[in-house]
PDB file of C-alpha atoms in Angstrom:
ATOM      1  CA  UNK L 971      -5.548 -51.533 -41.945  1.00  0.00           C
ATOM      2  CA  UNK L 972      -2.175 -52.457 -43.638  1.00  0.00           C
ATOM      3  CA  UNK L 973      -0.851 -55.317 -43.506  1.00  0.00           C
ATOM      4  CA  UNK L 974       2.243 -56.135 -40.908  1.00  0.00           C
ATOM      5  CA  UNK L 975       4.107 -57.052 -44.217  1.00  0.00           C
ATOM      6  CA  UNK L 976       3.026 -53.468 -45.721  1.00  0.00           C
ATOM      7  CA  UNK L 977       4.340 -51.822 -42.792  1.00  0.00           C
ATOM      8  CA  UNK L 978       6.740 -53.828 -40.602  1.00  0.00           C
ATOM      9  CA  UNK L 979       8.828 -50.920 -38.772  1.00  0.00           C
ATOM     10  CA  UNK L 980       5.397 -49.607 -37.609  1.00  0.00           C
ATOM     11  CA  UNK L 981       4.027 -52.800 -36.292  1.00  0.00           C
ATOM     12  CA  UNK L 982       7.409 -53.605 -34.685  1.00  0.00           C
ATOM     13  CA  UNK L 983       7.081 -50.202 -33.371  1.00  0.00           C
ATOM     14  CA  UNK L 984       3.642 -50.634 -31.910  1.00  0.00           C
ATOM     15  CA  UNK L 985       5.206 -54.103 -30.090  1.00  0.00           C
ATOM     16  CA  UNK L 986       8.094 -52.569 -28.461  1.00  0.00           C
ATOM     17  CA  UNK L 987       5.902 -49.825 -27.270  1.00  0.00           C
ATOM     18  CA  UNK L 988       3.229 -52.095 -26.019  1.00  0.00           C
ATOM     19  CA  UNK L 989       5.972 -54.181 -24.647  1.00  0.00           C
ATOM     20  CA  UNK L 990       7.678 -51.224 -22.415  1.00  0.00           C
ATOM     21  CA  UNK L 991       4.270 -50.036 -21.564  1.00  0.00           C
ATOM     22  CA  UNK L 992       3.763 -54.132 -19.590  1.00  0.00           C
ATOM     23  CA  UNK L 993       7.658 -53.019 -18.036  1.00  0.00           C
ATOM     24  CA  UNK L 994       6.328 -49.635 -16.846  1.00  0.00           C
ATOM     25  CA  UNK L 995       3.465 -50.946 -15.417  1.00  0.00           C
ATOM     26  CA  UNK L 996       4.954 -53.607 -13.574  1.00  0.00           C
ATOM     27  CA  UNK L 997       7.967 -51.578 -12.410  1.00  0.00           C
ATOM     28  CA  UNK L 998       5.487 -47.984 -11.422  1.00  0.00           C
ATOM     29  CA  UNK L 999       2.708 -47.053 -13.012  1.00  0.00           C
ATOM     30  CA  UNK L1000       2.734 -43.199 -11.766  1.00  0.00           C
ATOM     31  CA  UNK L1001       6.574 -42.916 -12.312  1.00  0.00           C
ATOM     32  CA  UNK L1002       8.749 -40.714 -15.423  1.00  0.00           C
ATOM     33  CA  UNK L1003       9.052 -43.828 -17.732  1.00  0.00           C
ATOM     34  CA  UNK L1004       5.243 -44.764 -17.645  1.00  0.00           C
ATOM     35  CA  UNK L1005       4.803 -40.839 -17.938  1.00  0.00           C
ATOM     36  CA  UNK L1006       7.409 -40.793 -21.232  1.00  0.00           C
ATOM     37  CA  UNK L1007       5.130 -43.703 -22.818  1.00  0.00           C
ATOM     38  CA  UNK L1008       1.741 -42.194 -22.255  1.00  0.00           C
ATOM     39  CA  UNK L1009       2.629 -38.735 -22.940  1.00  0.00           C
ATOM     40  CA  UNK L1010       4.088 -39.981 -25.882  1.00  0.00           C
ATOM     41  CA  UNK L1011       1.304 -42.365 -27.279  1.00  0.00           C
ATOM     42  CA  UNK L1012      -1.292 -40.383 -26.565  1.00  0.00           C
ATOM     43  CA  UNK L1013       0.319 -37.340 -28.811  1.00  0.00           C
ATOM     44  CA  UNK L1014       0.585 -40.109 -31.642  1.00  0.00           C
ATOM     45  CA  UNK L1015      -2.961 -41.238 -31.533  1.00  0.00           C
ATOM     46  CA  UNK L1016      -4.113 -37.596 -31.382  1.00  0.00           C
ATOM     47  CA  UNK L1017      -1.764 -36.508 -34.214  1.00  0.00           C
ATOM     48  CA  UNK L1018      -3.230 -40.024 -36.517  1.00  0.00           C
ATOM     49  CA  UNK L1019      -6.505 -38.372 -35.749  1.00  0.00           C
ATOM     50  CA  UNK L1020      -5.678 -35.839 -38.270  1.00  0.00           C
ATOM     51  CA  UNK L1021      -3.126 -37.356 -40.321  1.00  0.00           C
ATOM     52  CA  UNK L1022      -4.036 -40.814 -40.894  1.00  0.00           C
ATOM     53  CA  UNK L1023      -5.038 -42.331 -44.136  1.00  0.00           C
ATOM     54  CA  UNK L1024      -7.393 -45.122 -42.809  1.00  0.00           C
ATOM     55  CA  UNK L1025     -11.256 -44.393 -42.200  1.00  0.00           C
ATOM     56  CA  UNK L1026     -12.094 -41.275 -39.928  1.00  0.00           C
ATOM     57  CA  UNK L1027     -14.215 -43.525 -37.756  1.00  0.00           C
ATOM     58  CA  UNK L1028     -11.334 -45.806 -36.763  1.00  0.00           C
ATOM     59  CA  UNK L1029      -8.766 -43.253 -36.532  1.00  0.00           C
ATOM     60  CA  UNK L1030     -11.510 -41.829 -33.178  1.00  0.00           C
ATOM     61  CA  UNK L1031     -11.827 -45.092 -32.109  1.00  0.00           C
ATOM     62  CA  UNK L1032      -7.978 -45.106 -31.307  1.00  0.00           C
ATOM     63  CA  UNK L1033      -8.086 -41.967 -29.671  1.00  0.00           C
ATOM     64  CA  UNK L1034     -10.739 -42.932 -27.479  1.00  0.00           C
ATOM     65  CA  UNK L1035      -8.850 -46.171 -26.822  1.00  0.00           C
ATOM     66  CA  UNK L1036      -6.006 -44.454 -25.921  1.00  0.00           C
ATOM     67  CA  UNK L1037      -6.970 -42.345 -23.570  1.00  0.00           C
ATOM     68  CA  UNK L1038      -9.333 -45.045 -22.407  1.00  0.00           C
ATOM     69  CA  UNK L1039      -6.392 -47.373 -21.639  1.00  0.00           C
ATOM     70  CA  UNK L1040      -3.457 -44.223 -20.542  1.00  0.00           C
ATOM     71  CA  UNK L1041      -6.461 -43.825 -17.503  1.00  0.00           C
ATOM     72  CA  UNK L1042      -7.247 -47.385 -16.572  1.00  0.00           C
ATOM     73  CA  UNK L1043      -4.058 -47.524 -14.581  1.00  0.00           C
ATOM     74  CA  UNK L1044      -5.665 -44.993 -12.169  1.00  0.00           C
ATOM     75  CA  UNK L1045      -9.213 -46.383 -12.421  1.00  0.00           C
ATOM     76  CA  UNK L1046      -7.664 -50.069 -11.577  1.00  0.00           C
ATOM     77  CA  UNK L1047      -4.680 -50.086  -9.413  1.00  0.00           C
ATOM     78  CA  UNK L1048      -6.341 -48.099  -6.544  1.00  0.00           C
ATOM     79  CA  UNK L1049      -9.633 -50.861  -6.735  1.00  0.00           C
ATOM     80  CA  UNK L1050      -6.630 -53.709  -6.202  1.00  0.00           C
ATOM     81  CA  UNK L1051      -4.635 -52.430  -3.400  1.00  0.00           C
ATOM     82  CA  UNK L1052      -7.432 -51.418  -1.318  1.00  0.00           C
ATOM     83  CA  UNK L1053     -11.381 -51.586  -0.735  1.00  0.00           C
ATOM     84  CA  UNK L1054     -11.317 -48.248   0.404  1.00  0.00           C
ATOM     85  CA  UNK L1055     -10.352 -45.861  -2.350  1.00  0.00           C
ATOM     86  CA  UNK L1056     -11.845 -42.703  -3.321  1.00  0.00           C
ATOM     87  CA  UNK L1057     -11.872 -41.363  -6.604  1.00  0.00           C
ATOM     88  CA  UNK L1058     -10.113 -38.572  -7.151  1.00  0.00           C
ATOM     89  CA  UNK L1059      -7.238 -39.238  -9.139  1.00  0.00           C
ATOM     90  CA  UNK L1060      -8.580 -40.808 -12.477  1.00  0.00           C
ATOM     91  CA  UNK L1061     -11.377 -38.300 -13.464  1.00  0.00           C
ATOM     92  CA  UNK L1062      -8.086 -35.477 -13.140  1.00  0.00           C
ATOM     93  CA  UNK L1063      -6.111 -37.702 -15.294  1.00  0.00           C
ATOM     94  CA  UNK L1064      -8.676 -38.279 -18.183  1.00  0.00           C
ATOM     95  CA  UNK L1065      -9.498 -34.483 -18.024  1.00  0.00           C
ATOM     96  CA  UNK L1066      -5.937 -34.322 -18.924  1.00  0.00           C
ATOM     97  CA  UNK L1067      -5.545 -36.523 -21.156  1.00  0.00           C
ATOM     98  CA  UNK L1068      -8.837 -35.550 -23.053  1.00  0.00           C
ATOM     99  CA  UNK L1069      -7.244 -31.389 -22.912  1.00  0.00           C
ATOM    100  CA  UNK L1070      -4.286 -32.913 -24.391  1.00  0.00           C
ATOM    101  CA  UNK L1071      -5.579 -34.870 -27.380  1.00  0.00           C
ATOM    102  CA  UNK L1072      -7.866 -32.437 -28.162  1.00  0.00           C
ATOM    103  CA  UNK L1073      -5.428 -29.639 -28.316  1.00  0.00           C
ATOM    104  CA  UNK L1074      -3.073 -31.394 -30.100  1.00  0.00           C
ATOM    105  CA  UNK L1075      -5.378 -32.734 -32.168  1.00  0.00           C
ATOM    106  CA  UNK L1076      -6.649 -29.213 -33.265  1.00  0.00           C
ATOM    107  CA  UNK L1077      -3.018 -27.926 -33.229  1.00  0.00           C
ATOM    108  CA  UNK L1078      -2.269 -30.890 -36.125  1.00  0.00           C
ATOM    109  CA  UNK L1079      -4.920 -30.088 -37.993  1.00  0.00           C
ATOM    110  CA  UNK L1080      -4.449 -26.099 -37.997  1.00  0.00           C
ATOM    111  CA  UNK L1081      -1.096 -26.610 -39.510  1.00  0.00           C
ATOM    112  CA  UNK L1082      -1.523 -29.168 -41.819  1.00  0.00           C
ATOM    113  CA  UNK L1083      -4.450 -26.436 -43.169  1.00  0.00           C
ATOM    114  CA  UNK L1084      -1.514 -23.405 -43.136  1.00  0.00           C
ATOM    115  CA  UNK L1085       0.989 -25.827 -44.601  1.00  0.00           C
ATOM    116  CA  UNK L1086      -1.403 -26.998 -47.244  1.00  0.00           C
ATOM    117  CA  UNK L1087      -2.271 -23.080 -47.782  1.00  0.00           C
ATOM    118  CA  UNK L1088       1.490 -22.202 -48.261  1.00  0.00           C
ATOM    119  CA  UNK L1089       1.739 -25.090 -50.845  1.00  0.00           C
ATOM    120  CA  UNK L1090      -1.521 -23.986 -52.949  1.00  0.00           C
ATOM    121  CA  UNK L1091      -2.866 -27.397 -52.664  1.00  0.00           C
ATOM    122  CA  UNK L1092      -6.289 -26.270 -53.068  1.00  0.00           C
ATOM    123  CA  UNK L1093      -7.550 -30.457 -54.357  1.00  0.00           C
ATOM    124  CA  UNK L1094      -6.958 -31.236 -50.979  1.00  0.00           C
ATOM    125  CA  UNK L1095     -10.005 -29.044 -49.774  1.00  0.00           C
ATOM    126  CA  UNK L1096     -12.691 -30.355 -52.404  1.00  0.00           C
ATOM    127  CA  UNK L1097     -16.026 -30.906 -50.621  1.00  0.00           C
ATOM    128  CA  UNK L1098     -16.901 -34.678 -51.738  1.00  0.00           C
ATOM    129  CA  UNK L1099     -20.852 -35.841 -51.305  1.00  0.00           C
ATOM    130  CA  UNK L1100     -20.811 -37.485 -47.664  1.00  0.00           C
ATOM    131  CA  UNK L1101     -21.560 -41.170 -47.925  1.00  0.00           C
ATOM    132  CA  UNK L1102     -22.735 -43.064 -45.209  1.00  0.00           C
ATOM    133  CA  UNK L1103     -23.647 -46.623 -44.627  1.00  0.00           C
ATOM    134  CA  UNK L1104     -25.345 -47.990 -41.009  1.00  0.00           C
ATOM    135  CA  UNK L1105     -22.904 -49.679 -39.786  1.00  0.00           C
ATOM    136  CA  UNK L1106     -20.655 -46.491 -40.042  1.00  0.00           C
ATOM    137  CA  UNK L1107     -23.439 -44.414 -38.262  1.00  0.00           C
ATOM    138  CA  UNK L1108     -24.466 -46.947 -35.577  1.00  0.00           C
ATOM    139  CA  UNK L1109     -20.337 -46.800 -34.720  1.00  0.00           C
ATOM    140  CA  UNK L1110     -19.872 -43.055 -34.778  1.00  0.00           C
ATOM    141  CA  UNK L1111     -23.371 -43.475 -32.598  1.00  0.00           C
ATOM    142  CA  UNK L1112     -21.479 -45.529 -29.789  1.00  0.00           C
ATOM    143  CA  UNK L1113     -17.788 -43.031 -30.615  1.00  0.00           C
ATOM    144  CA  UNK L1114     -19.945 -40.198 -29.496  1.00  0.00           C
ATOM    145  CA  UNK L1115     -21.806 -42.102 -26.643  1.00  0.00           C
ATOM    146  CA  UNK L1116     -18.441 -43.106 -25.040  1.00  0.00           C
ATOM    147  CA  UNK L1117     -16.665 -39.582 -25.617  1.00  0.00           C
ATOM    148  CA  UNK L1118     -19.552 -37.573 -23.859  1.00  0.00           C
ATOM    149  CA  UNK L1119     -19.179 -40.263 -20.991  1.00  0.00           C
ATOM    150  CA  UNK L1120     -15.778 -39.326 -20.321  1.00  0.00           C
ATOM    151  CA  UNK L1121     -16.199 -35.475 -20.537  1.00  0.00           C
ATOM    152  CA  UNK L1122     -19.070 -36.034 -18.127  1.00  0.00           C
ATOM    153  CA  UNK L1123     -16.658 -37.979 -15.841  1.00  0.00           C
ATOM    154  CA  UNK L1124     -13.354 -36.337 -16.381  1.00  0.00           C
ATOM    155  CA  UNK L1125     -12.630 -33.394 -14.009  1.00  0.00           C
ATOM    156  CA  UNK L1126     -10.902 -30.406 -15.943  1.00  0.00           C
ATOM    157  CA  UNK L1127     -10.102 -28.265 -12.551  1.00  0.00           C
ATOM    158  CA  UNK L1128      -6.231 -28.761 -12.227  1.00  0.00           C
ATOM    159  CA  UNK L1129      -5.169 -27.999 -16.022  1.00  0.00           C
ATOM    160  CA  UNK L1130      -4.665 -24.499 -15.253  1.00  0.00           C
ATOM    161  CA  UNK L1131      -3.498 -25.236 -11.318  1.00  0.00           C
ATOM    162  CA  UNK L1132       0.083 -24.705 -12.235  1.00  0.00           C
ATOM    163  CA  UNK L1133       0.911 -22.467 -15.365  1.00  0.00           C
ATOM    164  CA  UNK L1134       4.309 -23.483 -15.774  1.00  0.00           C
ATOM    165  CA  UNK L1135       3.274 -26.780 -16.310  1.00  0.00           C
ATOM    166  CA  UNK L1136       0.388 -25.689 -18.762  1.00  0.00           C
ATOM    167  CA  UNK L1137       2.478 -23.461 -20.841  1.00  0.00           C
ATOM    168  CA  UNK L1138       5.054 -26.087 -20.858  1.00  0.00           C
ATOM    169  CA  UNK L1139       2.598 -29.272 -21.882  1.00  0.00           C
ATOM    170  CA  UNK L1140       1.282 -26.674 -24.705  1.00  0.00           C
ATOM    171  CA  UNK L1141       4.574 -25.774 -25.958  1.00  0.00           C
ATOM    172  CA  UNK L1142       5.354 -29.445 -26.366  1.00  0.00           C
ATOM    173  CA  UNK L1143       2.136 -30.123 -27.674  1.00  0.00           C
ATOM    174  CA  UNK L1144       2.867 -27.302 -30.240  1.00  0.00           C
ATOM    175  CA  UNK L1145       5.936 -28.903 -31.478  1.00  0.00           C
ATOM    176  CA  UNK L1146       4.960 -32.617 -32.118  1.00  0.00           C
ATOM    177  CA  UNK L1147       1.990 -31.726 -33.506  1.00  0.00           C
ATOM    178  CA  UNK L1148       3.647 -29.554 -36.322  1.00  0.00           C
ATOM    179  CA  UNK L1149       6.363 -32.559 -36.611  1.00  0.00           C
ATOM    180  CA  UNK L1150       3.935 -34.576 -37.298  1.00  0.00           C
ATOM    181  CA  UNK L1151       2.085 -32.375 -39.449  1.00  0.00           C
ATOM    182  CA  UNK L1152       4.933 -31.584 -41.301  1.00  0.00           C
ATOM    183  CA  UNK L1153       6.689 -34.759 -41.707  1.00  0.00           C
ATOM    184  CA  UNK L1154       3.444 -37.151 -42.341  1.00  0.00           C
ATOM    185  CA  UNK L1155       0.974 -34.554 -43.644  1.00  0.00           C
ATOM    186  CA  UNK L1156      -0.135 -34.029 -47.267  1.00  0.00           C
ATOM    187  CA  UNK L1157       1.069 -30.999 -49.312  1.00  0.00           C
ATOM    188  CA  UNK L1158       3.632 -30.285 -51.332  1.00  0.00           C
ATOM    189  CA  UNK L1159       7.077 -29.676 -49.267  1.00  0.00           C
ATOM    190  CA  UNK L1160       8.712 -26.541 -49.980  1.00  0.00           C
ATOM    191  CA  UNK L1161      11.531 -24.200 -48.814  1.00  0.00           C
ATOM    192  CA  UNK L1162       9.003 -22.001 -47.240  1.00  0.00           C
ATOM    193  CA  UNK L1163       7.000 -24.576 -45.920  1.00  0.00           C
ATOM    194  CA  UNK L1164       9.923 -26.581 -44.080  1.00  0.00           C
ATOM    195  CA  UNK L1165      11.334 -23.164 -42.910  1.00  0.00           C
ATOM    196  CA  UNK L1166       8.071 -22.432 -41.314  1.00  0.00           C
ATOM    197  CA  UNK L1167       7.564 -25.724 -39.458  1.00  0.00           C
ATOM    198  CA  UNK L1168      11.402 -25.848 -38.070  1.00  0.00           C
ATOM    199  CA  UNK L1169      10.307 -21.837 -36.452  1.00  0.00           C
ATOM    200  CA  UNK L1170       6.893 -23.618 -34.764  1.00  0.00           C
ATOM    201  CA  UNK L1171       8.720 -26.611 -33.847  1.00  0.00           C
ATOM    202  CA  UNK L1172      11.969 -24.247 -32.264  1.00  0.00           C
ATOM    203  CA  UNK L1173       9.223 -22.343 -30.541  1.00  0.00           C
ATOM    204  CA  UNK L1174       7.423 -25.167 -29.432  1.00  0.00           C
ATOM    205  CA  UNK L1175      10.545 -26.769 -28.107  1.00  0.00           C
ATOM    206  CA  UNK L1176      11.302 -23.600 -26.106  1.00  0.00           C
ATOM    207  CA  UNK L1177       8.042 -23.160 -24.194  1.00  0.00           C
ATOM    208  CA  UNK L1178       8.078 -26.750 -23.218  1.00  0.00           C
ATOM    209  CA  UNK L1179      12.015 -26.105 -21.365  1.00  0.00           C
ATOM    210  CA  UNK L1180      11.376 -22.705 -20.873  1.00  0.00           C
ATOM    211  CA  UNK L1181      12.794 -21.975 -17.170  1.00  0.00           C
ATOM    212  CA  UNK L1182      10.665 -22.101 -14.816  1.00  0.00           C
ATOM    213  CA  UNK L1183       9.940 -25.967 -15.281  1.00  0.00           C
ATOM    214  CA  UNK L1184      11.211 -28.735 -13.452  1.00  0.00           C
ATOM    215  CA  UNK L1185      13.981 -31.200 -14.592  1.00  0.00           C
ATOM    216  CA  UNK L1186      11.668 -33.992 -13.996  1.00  0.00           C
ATOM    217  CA  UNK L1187       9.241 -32.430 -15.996  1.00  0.00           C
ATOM    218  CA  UNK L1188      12.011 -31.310 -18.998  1.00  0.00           C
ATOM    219  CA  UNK L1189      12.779 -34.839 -18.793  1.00  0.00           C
ATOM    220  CA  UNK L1190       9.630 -36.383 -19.632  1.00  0.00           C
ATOM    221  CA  UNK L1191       8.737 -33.547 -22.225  1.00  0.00           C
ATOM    222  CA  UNK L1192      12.148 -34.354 -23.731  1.00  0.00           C
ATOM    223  CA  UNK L1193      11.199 -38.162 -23.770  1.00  0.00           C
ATOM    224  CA  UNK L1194       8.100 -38.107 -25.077  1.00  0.00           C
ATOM    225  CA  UNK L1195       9.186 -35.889 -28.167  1.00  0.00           C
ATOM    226  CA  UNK L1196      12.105 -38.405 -28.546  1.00  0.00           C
ATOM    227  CA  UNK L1197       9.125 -40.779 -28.583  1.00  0.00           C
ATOM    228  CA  UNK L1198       7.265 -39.047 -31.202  1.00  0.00           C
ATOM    229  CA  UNK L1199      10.419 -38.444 -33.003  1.00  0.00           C
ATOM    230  CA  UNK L1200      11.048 -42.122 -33.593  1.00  0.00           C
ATOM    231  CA  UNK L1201       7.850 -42.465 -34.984  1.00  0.00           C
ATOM    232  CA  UNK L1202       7.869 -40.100 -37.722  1.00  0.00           C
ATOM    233  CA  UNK L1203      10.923 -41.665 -38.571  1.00  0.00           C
ATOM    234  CA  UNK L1204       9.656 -45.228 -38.336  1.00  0.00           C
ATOM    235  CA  UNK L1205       6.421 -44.026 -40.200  1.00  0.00           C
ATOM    236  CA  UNK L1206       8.098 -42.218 -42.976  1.00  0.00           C
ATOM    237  CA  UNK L1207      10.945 -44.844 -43.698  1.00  0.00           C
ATOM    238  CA  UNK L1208       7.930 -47.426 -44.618  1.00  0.00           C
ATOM    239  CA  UNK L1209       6.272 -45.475 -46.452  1.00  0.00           C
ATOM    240  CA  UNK L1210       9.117 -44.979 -48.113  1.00  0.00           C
ATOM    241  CA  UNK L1211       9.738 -48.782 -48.330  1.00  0.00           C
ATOM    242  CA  UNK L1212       6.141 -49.197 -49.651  1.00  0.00           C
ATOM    243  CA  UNK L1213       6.229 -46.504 -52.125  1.00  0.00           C
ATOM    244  CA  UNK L1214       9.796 -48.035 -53.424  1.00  0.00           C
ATOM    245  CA  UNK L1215       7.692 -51.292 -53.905  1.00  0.00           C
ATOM    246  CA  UNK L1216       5.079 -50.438 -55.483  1.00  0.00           C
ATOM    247  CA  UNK L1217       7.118 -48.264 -57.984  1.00  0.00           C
ATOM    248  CA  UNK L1218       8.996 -51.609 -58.793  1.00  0.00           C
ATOM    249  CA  UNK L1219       5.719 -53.619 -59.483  1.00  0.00           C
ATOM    250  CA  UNK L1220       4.879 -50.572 -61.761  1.00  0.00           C
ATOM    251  CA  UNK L1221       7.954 -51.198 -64.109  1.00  0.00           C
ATOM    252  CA  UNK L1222       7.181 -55.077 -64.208  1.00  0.00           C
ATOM    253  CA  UNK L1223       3.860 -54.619 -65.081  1.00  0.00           C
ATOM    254  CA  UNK L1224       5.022 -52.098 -67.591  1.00  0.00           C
ATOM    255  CA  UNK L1225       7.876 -54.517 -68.908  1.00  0.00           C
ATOM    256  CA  UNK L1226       5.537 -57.933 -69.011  1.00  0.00           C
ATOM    257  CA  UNK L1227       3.399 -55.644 -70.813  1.00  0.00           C
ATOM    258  CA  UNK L1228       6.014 -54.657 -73.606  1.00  0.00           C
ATOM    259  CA  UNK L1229       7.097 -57.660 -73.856  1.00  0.00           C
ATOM    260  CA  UNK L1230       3.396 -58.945 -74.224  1.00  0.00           C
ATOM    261  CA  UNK L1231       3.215 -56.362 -77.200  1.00  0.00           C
ATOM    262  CA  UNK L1232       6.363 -57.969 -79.045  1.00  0.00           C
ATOM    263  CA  UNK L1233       4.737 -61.372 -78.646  1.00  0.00           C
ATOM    264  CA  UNK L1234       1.842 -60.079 -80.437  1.00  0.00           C
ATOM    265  CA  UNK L1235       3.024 -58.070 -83.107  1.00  0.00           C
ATOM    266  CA  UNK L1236       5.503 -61.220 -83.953  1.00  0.00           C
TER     267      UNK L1236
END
């Protein structure tokens, strides 16, 4: 995992967000700004599923986390206010969240495929021989124990119960996805390449305020892509930083080396 030094806008990025997400909590756990931060987070962790450059195992982990913590609110709260709860608000909520990471997930990884396609970056695609050691099986061993206990609990009944809202949450989906895709993936960028993202991430934008939705919903789409949006830009401009630095430890190594050669020939 990098270093906060290697990538200081993302790790100041991760600390606002866990910051606001202790504000929301403490202010309303069920209201638009707690919505905005865990629609948000969870399409971030769904799109590093795909796009991340750390080990595959770790980037699941996250996503399971994720979701794990976006439901705990639900799980919790009700168990605190009252002994008599019932539960039939959480298992809806991680069905949702697990229809929305998947999708999104799938959706990141389909266009990174097309963009990479488009770009003729066949390398990409090599099949390498898999290498496993047991520490890496015995965790994708407890990954895939913990994921099949949540789709046994979640409850997937109310996705389609309103089809505004599902067209909308796809079209938003949709967009961030190929954002991310676009913007963090690699290929090689190209006229036709950008052109084609911008069209998926109009038509994106347009199914998730298409009429028919609510303003309250509009406005936590809109937030939660503002969300994402920061990201990618946070994300990109230390890469940048890093990429910057590591070209200038390229020319001093390539200038103490030069100079290394005068000494000797002298």
């Amino acid at each position: 995992m990098p270093t906060f030094y290697e990538r200081p806008l993302t790790w100041l990025f991760g600390i606002a967000a866990i910051c606001l997400d202790a504000v929301a909590l403490s202010v309303d756990h069920e209201g638009d700004f707690a919505t905005v931060l865990g629609l948000g987070q969870l399409l971030l962790a769904s799109g590093w599923l795909v796009l991340g450059q750390s080990h595959p195992l770790a980037r699941a982990t996250w996503v399971i986390v994720a979701i794990a913590v976006l439901t705990a609110p639900d799980y919790v709260i009700p168990r605190l206010r009252s002994g008599f709860y019932i539960d039939l608000v959480w298992p809806h909520v991680l069905g949702e969240l697990i229809a929305g990471a998947a999708f999104t997930s799938a959706v990141a990884a389909g266009w990174l495929t097309v963009l990479r396609g488009f770009a003729g970056d066949d390398h990409h695609c090599l099949s390498r021989k898999p290498q496993f050691s047991l520490a890496t099986l015995f965790g994708w061993m407890i990954v895939v124990a913990v994921a099949s206990t949540g789709l046994r609990n979640a409850d997937f009944s109310l996705i389609d119960d309103n089809l505004t809202d599902l067209i909308s949450g796809c079209g938003l989906a949709l967009s961030a996805a190929t954002a991310m895709a676009a913007a963090l993936g690699a290929y090689r960028a190209s006229w036709s390449t950008r052109m084609a993202s911008l069209i998926v991430i109009a038509s994106g934008a347009v199914m998730s305020l298409a009429a028919g939705v609510s303003r309250q919903v509009a406005a936590v789409h809109l937030g939660a892509w503002v969300f994402v949006v920061m990201w990618i830009v946070v994300t990109r401009l230390d890469r940048r930083m890093d990429a910057k630095a590591i070209a200038r430890a390229d020319s001093y190594d390539g200038a103490e080396t030069a100079l290394r050669l005068v000494a000797d020939e002298r």
